[in-house]
Amino acid sequence: MSKQVGIIMGSKSDLPIMSEAAKALEELGVSYELTVVSAHRTPHRMIEYAETARQRGIKVIIAGAGGAAHLPGMVASLTSLPVIGVPILSSNSIDGWDSILSILQMPGGIPVATVALNGAKNAGILAASIIGTFDPKVAEQLDNYKKDLKQKVEDSARDIELKGWKEGLDD
Amino acid sequence: MSKQVGIIMGSKSDLPIMSEAAKALEELGVSYELTVVSAHRTPHRMIEYAETARQRGIKVIIAGAGGAAHLPGMVASLTSLPVIGVPILSSNSIDGWDSILSILQMPGGIPVATVALNGAKNAGILAASIIGTFDPKVAEQLDNYKKDLKQKVEDSARDIELKGWKEGLDD
Amino acid sequence: MSKQVGIIMGSKSDLPIMSEAAKALEELGVSYELTVVSAHRTPHRMIEYAETARQRGIKVIIAGAGGAAHLPGMVASLTSLPVIGVPILSSNSIDGWDSILSILQMPGGIPVATVALNGAKNAGILAASIIGTFDPKVAEQLDNYKKDLKQKVEDSARDIELKGWKEGLDD
Amino acid sequence: MSKQVGIIMGSKSDLPIMSEAAKALEELGVSYELTVVSAHRTPHRMIEYAETARQRGIKVIIAGAGGAAHLPGMVASLTSLPVIGVPILSSNSIDGWDSILSILQMPGGIPVATVALNGAKNAGILAASIIGTFDPKVAEQLDNYKKDLKQKVEDSARDIELKGWKEGLDD
Amino acid sequence: MSKQVGIIMGSKSDLPIMSEAAKALEELGVSYELTVVSAHRTPHRMIEYAETARQRGIKVIIAGAGGAAHLPGMVASLTSLPVIGVPILSSNSIDGWDSILSILQMPGGIPVATVALNGAKNAGILAASIIGTFDPKVAEQLDNYKKDLKQKVEDSARDIELKGWKEGLDD
Amino acid sequence: MSKQVGIIMGSKSDLPIMSEAAKALEELGVSYELTVVSAHRTPHRMIEYAETARQRGIKVIIAGAGGAAHLPGMVASLTSLPVIGVPILSSNSIDGWDSILSILQMPGGIPVATVALNGAKNAGILAASIIGTFDPKVAEQLDNYKKDLKQKVEDSARDIELKGWKEGLDD
Amino acid sequence: MSKQVGIIMGSKSDLPIMSEAAKALEELGVSYELTVVSAHRTPHRMIEYAETARQRGIKVIIAGAGGAAHLPGMVASLTSLPVIGVPILSSNSIDGWDSILSILQMPGGIPVATVALNGAKNAGILAASIIGTFDPKVAEQLDNYKKDLKQKVEDSARDIELKGWKEGLDD
Amino acid sequence: MSKQVGIIMGSKSDLPIMSEAAKALEELGVSYELTVVSAHRTPHRMIEYAETARQRGIKVIIAGAGGAAHLPGMVASLTSLPVIGVPILSSNSIDGWDSILSILQMPGGIPVATVALNGAKNAGILAASIIGTFDPKVAEQLDNYKKDLKQKVEDSARDIELKGWKEGLDD
C-alpha cells in the first residue's frame, strides 16, 4: 500500500534532523517514505520524485535542506501537493538565515509551508494535521498528542510549585 | 453549508494584504470565511474561533498578523487543524523580521505553516493544496493554475525574444 | 499572605535563566511565586493565571519565553497589571532575535516591558522598582543595591590601579 | 501638586513620537511632565533630572531616544525609579536596530523596561499600569481601555462579516 | 553564429535591472542572448535551457532572480558552464537578503559566481572578463573600460579641486 | 601653507554627505583639502595620496565610501596618520550594513576610526579633536561648540516647558 | 610553464580554508600557484601581484579574506582578469557578514565573483569552469565531477531506502 | 609625569580584551593609564574621569564596553578629547551587534572613533597615531610597526611558496 507522506532531504548528513519528522509521523500513526534527493546534485531525480509523487499516493511532501536551500521550493514548483519545507542549520549555513530565507520567501504562485529552523518534528506534525483534515483517526491522534503536551507542562508546574524552584534547578 | 477555509487577521488594516488569500481561494474554487480576530485585543474571541473551527467544518485556518505576531501560533495551540501563518509587513514592523520570526519559530509540538512576508496569495494556494489532498477537483484546479503560470512566462519569453529587450523595457 | 510578583516561564527548561529573577527579588525583599505556564501547550492555564493574578494580590508579572515567544504578550493581553518579558536564548532560538522581537514588538495598546536577552535578573530588579513606587522599604533596598554595584566597581578599579593590569589578568 | 510620570526625550525632534505617551497618560487620567533632556548634549541636566525625580514625586520615567540611544539607560543608572525606554526610529538610525539594542541590552543590575520601536503610546500605557499597581482608579481606567480595544475589533469584525471583505477594502 | 553569453531572468519584471548586463556586454563587444526562464514556473524550460547551453555555443550564463532565488543555483546544477548570479531586490524581497543568500550560499560542488545586489552591470563585465581569458580583443576592451573609469574619477576630482566643493554641490 | 585635514571620497556623488565634514572643520577653524579618490577606479591615485599625505603636512585623513567600502581601510594601510572612515548609505548599499562592516571590521594592525553611517559631520569634529590634542585654540573651539549644543537643548526644553508640548508639535 | 589559476589569501591563517581551492583544482587537472598577499599589510605586493598576473599567464585569480575583506575587490580593481572572492569566517569576523558584504557589494565597474562563506572548494570549481570555457578537457573533467556528485547522492539514497533511516542514523 | 592615553573599561571582566590596547601602546612607546569606570554603575566616577582628563594631561581616551555600551559615548559627551570606542563581545552581547551599534551610531556633534569588535589592539595603535600627529618619534614607531607587519606577511608567503601549501598546513 502506498505511503501518505514523503520525506526527502538534500544530503544524508541531514538525517539526524529530518528523522524527527519520521518519528513524529510514526507516533501519530501516519505512513511515510524517506529518502535522499538533492536539488543541486540530482536535479533529474528530484523532478521525477516530485512529478510522480501524487500518482504514487503521496499526500504531503516534507523537504529539508540547508544553506541555499532550493529543494523545497523546486519540489513545490513540480507538484500541486502541499510541500512542507524544513530549513536546516547545516555546516555551510550562516546561523540558519540562508536556509530560512531561501525556503520561506517563495514567489507568488508557488507556496512552501515553512516551519522553524531544524523544525523537522513540527513538519511531521503539520503533515499529520493535513492528513487529519480527511482522516478523523489522525485528527484524534493529534488531539491526544496536544493533551499529552499539556499534561507534561502541568506536571512540571506542579512539581516546581510543590518542591520549589531551588529543588527544580537540581533535577 | 460550511466553509472549508477560515481566513482571520489581527486588524482590519491587514485586509488589503489578506484579501489576496480570499481571491486565490475563489479562483481555485474553494469556499472560505473571512473575519477579524485579534490575539491581543480579543483573546477570548480567538479561543472560541480556534476551538470551534473543526466542528464548524473548517479544514484549514489562514491567520495573518504583523509585528509581534501571536495570532497564528496561538490559534495553532488551540486546534489540531493545519494553520497557515502570513507574516505581514505592518506599520509597526521592523522590515518584517518581527512578523516572520514570531510566526515561524514555533516550539516543538505546535507547528505553523509559514509563508513569505505578505504572502497571503500563497497562503490561499497552500490551503487549496491541502483541500486538494482529498478533493481531486481542487487538485485539478491547482494543476491548471500551474499551467497558466507557465504559459505566462513562456509568452513573455517569446515576446522578448521576438521584439528584443529594448522593446520589452518600453512595455 | 499573597505574593507581590508572579514569575512564569514557558518551559521548565527555562528555569536556570528565570531563577535569576527569583534570586533578585529575594535579595531585594520582595515576595514572589514561580511556576510553569505555556502559551502554546497550556493556553487555558495561561488565561486563568493572567486573569486571576490581580485579584490574587499579584502586582507585577514576569514572563520568560524563547523562540516565537508569545507568553509575555498574551499575558499582557489578559491583564492590566504591568508585565515584564524576558526573551530567552533557548535551544530553538536564532541567536535570540526571534525571542526578542516576538516579545518587544507588541502592537499599540498592549505593552510588554522587555528586558535584555536572558535578562531575568534585571526583570526581578525592574519588578522590585515597580513595587518600590509605593513601598519605600523596597525603594531603599534598591538604593542600597545600587551602592553595592558602585562599590564593587570602585574596588576592582582600585585593585587594578594598585597592582597594575598584568596582575589583574591573572586574578 | 507633583506629577506622577516624567516624559523626557533626547531632542525636540522626537516630540511627534513621544507625545503619544503624553496622550495615553491623559486618556488614562495620569499626571505627567514632559521636557527635553539629552544624554550627550546635556549630561549634567540629565543627572540632575534623574537624581531629583523621586523626591519631586515622580513615580515612573519614560525616556525616548534614537540611534546610539543612551538616555534611558543612563537615567536608569541614576535613579531607582522604574525607567521605560522608547527606541525611536530617528533619521540617524539604521532601521531602528541601533535604538533598540542600545536601550534593551542593559547590563545586569540596571534594567530599562523597553517597548517597541516608536512605541511611545505603549510606554504611556505601561507607566499607567505601574501607577495602577497602587491606584485602583487608574487600574480601572486600564480595564476600560482594554474593553474599548476589544469592542473596536469586534465592531470591525461584524462590519466585514456583514458587508463582506470586498466592501471592507473600499472603506 | 552562436552567442557567447546567455542572460536569463525569472520574470519579465526583472528586465529593467537585467538589461544592464546586456548593455555592458554590448559596450564590451561580446555577443549575447536574453530571455525569461523561471525556475519555479517553467522548471522544464529551465532544464532544457541549461542542459543545451554549452552545445549551442554559450560560454557563460548570467541568471538574475529575487526573493527565494533558485534560478542561478539550479542552472548551475544543470551545466558545467560558469554561471553568474544576480540577486535582485524584487518587490517580494526582504531588503535583498533573501535574494543574496539563496544565490550565494550554494553547497560544495555547485558554485554560482554571485555579484552585488542588483549588480547586473557587473555581471556583464564579469562575463566579459571570462570571455577575455581566451579572447585578447575582449581583454583589451576591458582594459580600456578600466581606463575610462579612472579618467572619469580624475576629471571629477580636478573639477572639485579647481572649483571647490561648494560649487560641486550645485552641479 | 599646508592643510591639516585631507577629506577624500570614492565618488563625486558622495559630496552631499562628505561636505558636512568640511563644514564642521570650517566652523571649528581647521584647514582642510577635499577631493575625489577611488580605491577601485583610481588605485594608484589612492596610493600616491595616502603615501604623500604626511609629508604634505596633513595630520588626519577623512575617507568616505559606500557599499564594499575599501577606501578608508586601504588608505590606513598606506599611511601611519590617523584615518577616519565615514560609511555612506550610497545607492548600492544594503541599508548601510556593507559600508559599515567593510570600514569598521579592519584586521589587527590597521585601525580605521569609524563614525556613524553618513556621519561626516562627526568625522569633521573628530578630526578637529585630534588637531586639538596639540592645538589649544582648536580645543577651545570644540569646548565652545559643546556649549552651543547644550544651550540649544536647554532652549528647546524651556520652550516646551513654557508653551507645553501641544504648542511644540506645531512649531 | 605558467600556471592558469592564482590563489591568494590575506593571511597564512586562511590556508586551511583556501587549500580547498587548490585541492579542487588538482582534482580537475588545472594548474595553479598559491601564496599569501595582504591588501592591508603588503599593499604594494598586492598591486604587483595583480598587475602582472595576466602577463605571467594567469587566467583567473582566487582571493580569500575575512573581516573587512578588501583583497578580492582591490585585486579586481588592478586587473581585468576574472577575480573570484572567498569570504572567510576568520576569528575577527562577525558571523561572516563583514567578509561577505565587503567582497560581494562591489561598485559598478569592478565585479568580484563571490562564492559562499568559506566556499574555497567552490571557488576552485568555478575557476575550473572558467578554464573550461576554452579547454574542452577541463570541461569534460567538470562533467565527470558532476556525475560523481550525483552517484554519491544516489548511493546514499539507495542505502537509506534499503536499510531504513534508523540504520542510517548509526552509520 | 602625566600619561598620554587613558584606557577605561566598564568592567574588570573586559580586561583580557582591553589589555591589548595597553600592550600596543607599550610596544609603540606611548604612556598610558588603565582603570575600570562604569557608565551604569559609577556614573559620577565616569563624569569626573572624563571632565578632568584633559587637565591631567591625557590626550586620547580609549573606552571599551559590551552590550548596551554607553561608556564611550558618554565620555565623549563630557570631554572634547578624541575618544576611541572598543565594542566588546561580552557575555551579555548579541553577537556583538548591540556593542557595535551603541558605540558607533552617535548623534551629530558627539563623535566616537569606533574600532572593530574586540579591536582593542587597533584602539591602541589608533591612539598612538593620534599622538604621532605631533610626536615624530611615535610616528616613526608606527612606520616601523607597519614594516614589521609587511615583513611577517612576506616571510610567510616565501615560506609557503618554497615548501608548498601542504607543508604549510602542517605548521
PDB file of N, CA and C in Angstrom, chain C residues 97-133:
ATOM      1  N   TRP C  97      17.183  36.518  18.365  1.00  0.00           N
ATOM      2  CA  TRP C  97      16.409  37.550  17.660  1.00  0.00           C
ATOM      3  C   TRP C  97      14.922  37.251  17.689  1.00  0.00           C
ATOM      4  N   ASP C  98      14.541  35.964  17.505  1.00  0.00           N
ATOM      5  CA  ASP C  98      13.115  35.627  17.498  1.00  0.00           C
ATOM      6  C   ASP C  98      12.500  35.918  18.867  1.00  0.00           C
ATOM      7  N   SER C  99      13.191  35.508  19.943  1.00  0.00           N
ATOM      8  CA  SER C  99      12.680  35.744  21.295  1.00  0.00           C
ATOM      9  C   SER C  99      12.498  37.245  21.542  1.00  0.00           C
ATOM     10  N   ILE C 100      13.500  38.026  21.202  1.00  0.00           N
ATOM     11  CA  ILE C 100      13.438  39.469  21.447  1.00  0.00           C
ATOM     12  C   ILE C 100      12.290  40.114  20.678  1.00  0.00           C
ATOM     13  N   LEU C 101      12.257  39.852  19.365  1.00  0.00           N
ATOM     14  CA  LEU C 101      11.284  40.569  18.540  1.00  0.00           C
ATOM     15  C   LEU C 101       9.849  40.158  18.842  1.00  0.00           C
ATOM     16  N   SER C 102       9.636  38.872  19.177  1.00  0.00           N
ATOM     17  CA  SER C 102       8.240  38.464  19.428  1.00  0.00           C
ATOM     18  C   SER C 102       7.760  38.894  20.815  1.00  0.00           C
ATOM     19  N   ILE C 103       8.650  39.386  21.659  1.00  0.00           N
ATOM     20  CA  ILE C 103       8.227  39.953  22.945  1.00  0.00           C
ATOM     21  C   ILE C 103       8.162  41.477  22.878  1.00  0.00           C
ATOM     22  N   LEU C 104       9.174  42.066  22.228  1.00  0.00           N
ATOM     23  CA  LEU C 104       9.304  43.527  22.224  1.00  0.00           C
ATOM     24  C   LEU C 104       8.263  44.230  21.356  1.00  0.00           C
ATOM     25  N   GLN C 105       8.017  43.669  20.162  1.00  0.00           N
ATOM     26  CA  GLN C 105       7.312  44.442  19.135  1.00  0.00           C
ATOM     27  C   GLN C 105       5.790  44.374  19.236  1.00  0.00           C
ATOM     28  N   MET C 106       5.283  44.475  20.470  1.00  0.00           N
ATOM     29  CA  MET C 106       3.838  44.403  20.715  1.00  0.00           C
ATOM     30  C   MET C 106       3.097  45.556  20.041  1.00  0.00           C
ATOM     31  N   PRO C 107       1.865  45.313  19.605  1.00  0.00           N
ATOM     32  CA  PRO C 107       1.079  46.368  18.954  1.00  0.00           C
ATOM     33  C   PRO C 107       0.613  47.420  19.959  1.00  0.00           C
ATOM     34  N   GLY C 108       0.223  48.567  19.452  1.00  0.00           N
ATOM     35  CA  GLY C 108      -0.263  49.659  20.285  1.00  0.00           C
ATOM     36  C   GLY C 108      -1.427  49.205  21.160  1.00  0.00           C
ATOM     37  N   GLY C 109      -1.339  49.517  22.456  1.00  0.00           N
ATOM     38  CA  GLY C 109      -2.422  49.170  23.377  1.00  0.00           C
ATOM     39  C   GLY C 109      -2.046  48.075  24.355  1.00  0.00           C
ATOM     40  N   ILE C 110      -1.071  47.232  23.999  1.00  0.00           N
ATOM     41  CA  ILE C 110      -0.743  46.063  24.831  1.00  0.00           C
ATOM     42  C   ILE C 110       0.767  46.036  25.086  1.00  0.00           C
ATOM     43  N   PRO C 111       1.288  46.858  26.005  1.00  0.00           N
ATOM     44  CA  PRO C 111       2.744  46.902  26.182  1.00  0.00           C
ATOM     45  C   PRO C 111       3.281  45.701  26.959  1.00  0.00           C
ATOM     46  N   VAL C 112       4.508  45.319  26.639  1.00  0.00           N
ATOM     47  CA  VAL C 112       5.294  44.399  27.475  1.00  0.00           C
ATOM     48  C   VAL C 112       6.602  45.118  27.794  1.00  0.00           C
ATOM     49  N   ALA C 113       6.972  45.164  29.063  1.00  0.00           N
ATOM     50  CA  ALA C 113       8.223  45.793  29.488  1.00  0.00           C
ATOM     51  C   ALA C 113       9.345  44.800  29.254  1.00  0.00           C
ATOM     52  N   THR C 114      10.052  44.945  28.123  1.00  0.00           N
ATOM     53  CA  THR C 114      11.031  43.938  27.721  1.00  0.00           C
ATOM     54  C   THR C 114      12.406  44.256  28.289  1.00  0.00           C
ATOM     55  N   VAL C 115      13.092  43.224  28.788  1.00  0.00           N
ATOM     56  CA  VAL C 115      14.477  43.397  29.250  1.00  0.00           C
ATOM     57  C   VAL C 115      15.413  42.659  28.299  1.00  0.00           C
ATOM     58  N   ALA C 116      16.706  42.719  28.578  1.00  0.00           N
ATOM     59  CA  ALA C 116      17.722  42.151  27.685  1.00  0.00           C
ATOM     60  C   ALA C 116      17.561  40.633  27.535  1.00  0.00           C
ATOM     61  N   LEU C 117      18.135  40.107  26.468  1.00  0.00           N
ATOM     62  CA  LEU C 117      18.160  38.659  26.246  1.00  0.00           C
ATOM     63  C   LEU C 117      18.719  37.971  27.489  1.00  0.00           C
ATOM     64  N   ASN C 118      17.975  36.986  27.987  1.00  0.00           N
ATOM     65  CA  ASN C 118      18.347  36.253  29.208  1.00  0.00           C
ATOM     66  C   ASN C 118      18.448  37.154  30.439  1.00  0.00           C
ATOM     67  N   GLY C 119      17.809  38.326  30.376  1.00  0.00           N
ATOM     68  CA  GLY C 119      17.976  39.317  31.435  1.00  0.00           C
ATOM     69  C   GLY C 119      17.016  39.133  32.603  1.00  0.00           C
ATOM     70  N   ALA C 120      16.878  37.905  33.109  1.00  0.00           N
ATOM     71  CA  ALA C 120      15.902  37.636  34.170  1.00  0.00           C
ATOM     72  C   ALA C 120      16.253  38.377  35.459  1.00  0.00           C
ATOM     73  N   LYS C 121      17.532  38.513  35.737  1.00  0.00           N
ATOM     74  CA  LYS C 121      17.943  39.266  36.931  1.00  0.00           C
ATOM     75  C   LYS C 121      17.409  40.694  36.854  1.00  0.00           C
ATOM     76  N   ASN C 122      17.578  41.325  35.697  1.00  0.00           N
ATOM     77  CA  ASN C 122      17.060  42.683  35.545  1.00  0.00           C
ATOM     78  C   ASN C 122      15.535  42.720  35.619  1.00  0.00           C
ATOM     79  N   ALA C 123      14.886  41.653  35.175  1.00  0.00           N
ATOM     80  CA  ALA C 123      13.423  41.600  35.310  1.00  0.00           C
ATOM     81  C   ALA C 123      13.038  41.634  36.778  1.00  0.00           C
ATOM     82  N   GLY C 124      13.773  40.902  37.608  1.00  0.00           N
ATOM     83  CA  GLY C 124      13.496  40.931  39.048  1.00  0.00           C
ATOM     84  C   GLY C 124      13.711  42.316  39.627  1.00  0.00           C
ATOM     85  N   ILE C 125      14.807  42.969  39.244  1.00  0.00           N
ATOM     86  CA  ILE C 125      15.092  44.312  39.762  1.00  0.00           C
ATOM     87  C   ILE C 125      14.031  45.305  39.291  1.00  0.00           C
ATOM     88  N   LEU C 126      13.632  45.171  38.032  1.00  0.00           N
ATOM     89  CA  LEU C 126      12.603  46.071  37.492  1.00  0.00           C
ATOM     90  C   LEU C 126      11.289  45.877  38.249  1.00  0.00           C
ATOM     91  N   ALA C 127      10.927  44.619  38.507  1.00  0.00           N
ATOM     92  CA  ALA C 127       9.698  44.352  39.273  1.00  0.00           C
ATOM     93  C   ALA C 127       9.798  45.001  40.653  1.00  0.00           C
ATOM     94  N   ALA C 128      10.969  44.872  41.277  1.00  0.00           N
ATOM     95  CA  ALA C 128      11.150  45.496  42.590  1.00  0.00           C
ATOM     96  C   ALA C 128      11.016  47.013  42.496  1.00  0.00           C
ATOM     97  N   SER C 129      11.524  47.613  41.401  1.00  0.00           N
ATOM     98  CA  SER C 129      11.434  49.085  41.286  1.00  0.00           C
ATOM     99  C   SER C 129       9.979  49.507  41.120  1.00  0.00           C
ATOM    100  N   ILE C 130       9.162  48.633  40.527  1.00  0.00           N
ATOM    101  CA  ILE C 130       7.725  48.934  40.422  1.00  0.00           C
ATOM    102  C   ILE C 130       7.086  48.853  41.813  1.00  0.00           C
ATOM    103  N   ILE C 131       7.402  47.795  42.554  1.00  0.00           N
ATOM    104  CA  ILE C 131       6.914  47.705  43.940  1.00  0.00           C
ATOM    105  C   ILE C 131       7.401  48.923  44.729  1.00  0.00           C
ATOM    106  N   GLY C 132       8.638  49.339  44.432  1.00  0.00           N
ATOM    107  CA  GLY C 132       9.231  50.473  45.153  1.00  0.00           C
ATOM    108  C   GLY C 132       8.551  51.806  44.895  1.00  0.00           C
ATOM    109  N   THR C 133       7.672  51.882  43.869  1.00  0.00           N
ATOM    110  CA  THR C 133       6.973  53.167  43.642  1.00  0.00           C
ATOM    111  C   THR C 133       5.995  53.462  44.767  1.00  0.00           C
TER     112      THR C 133
END
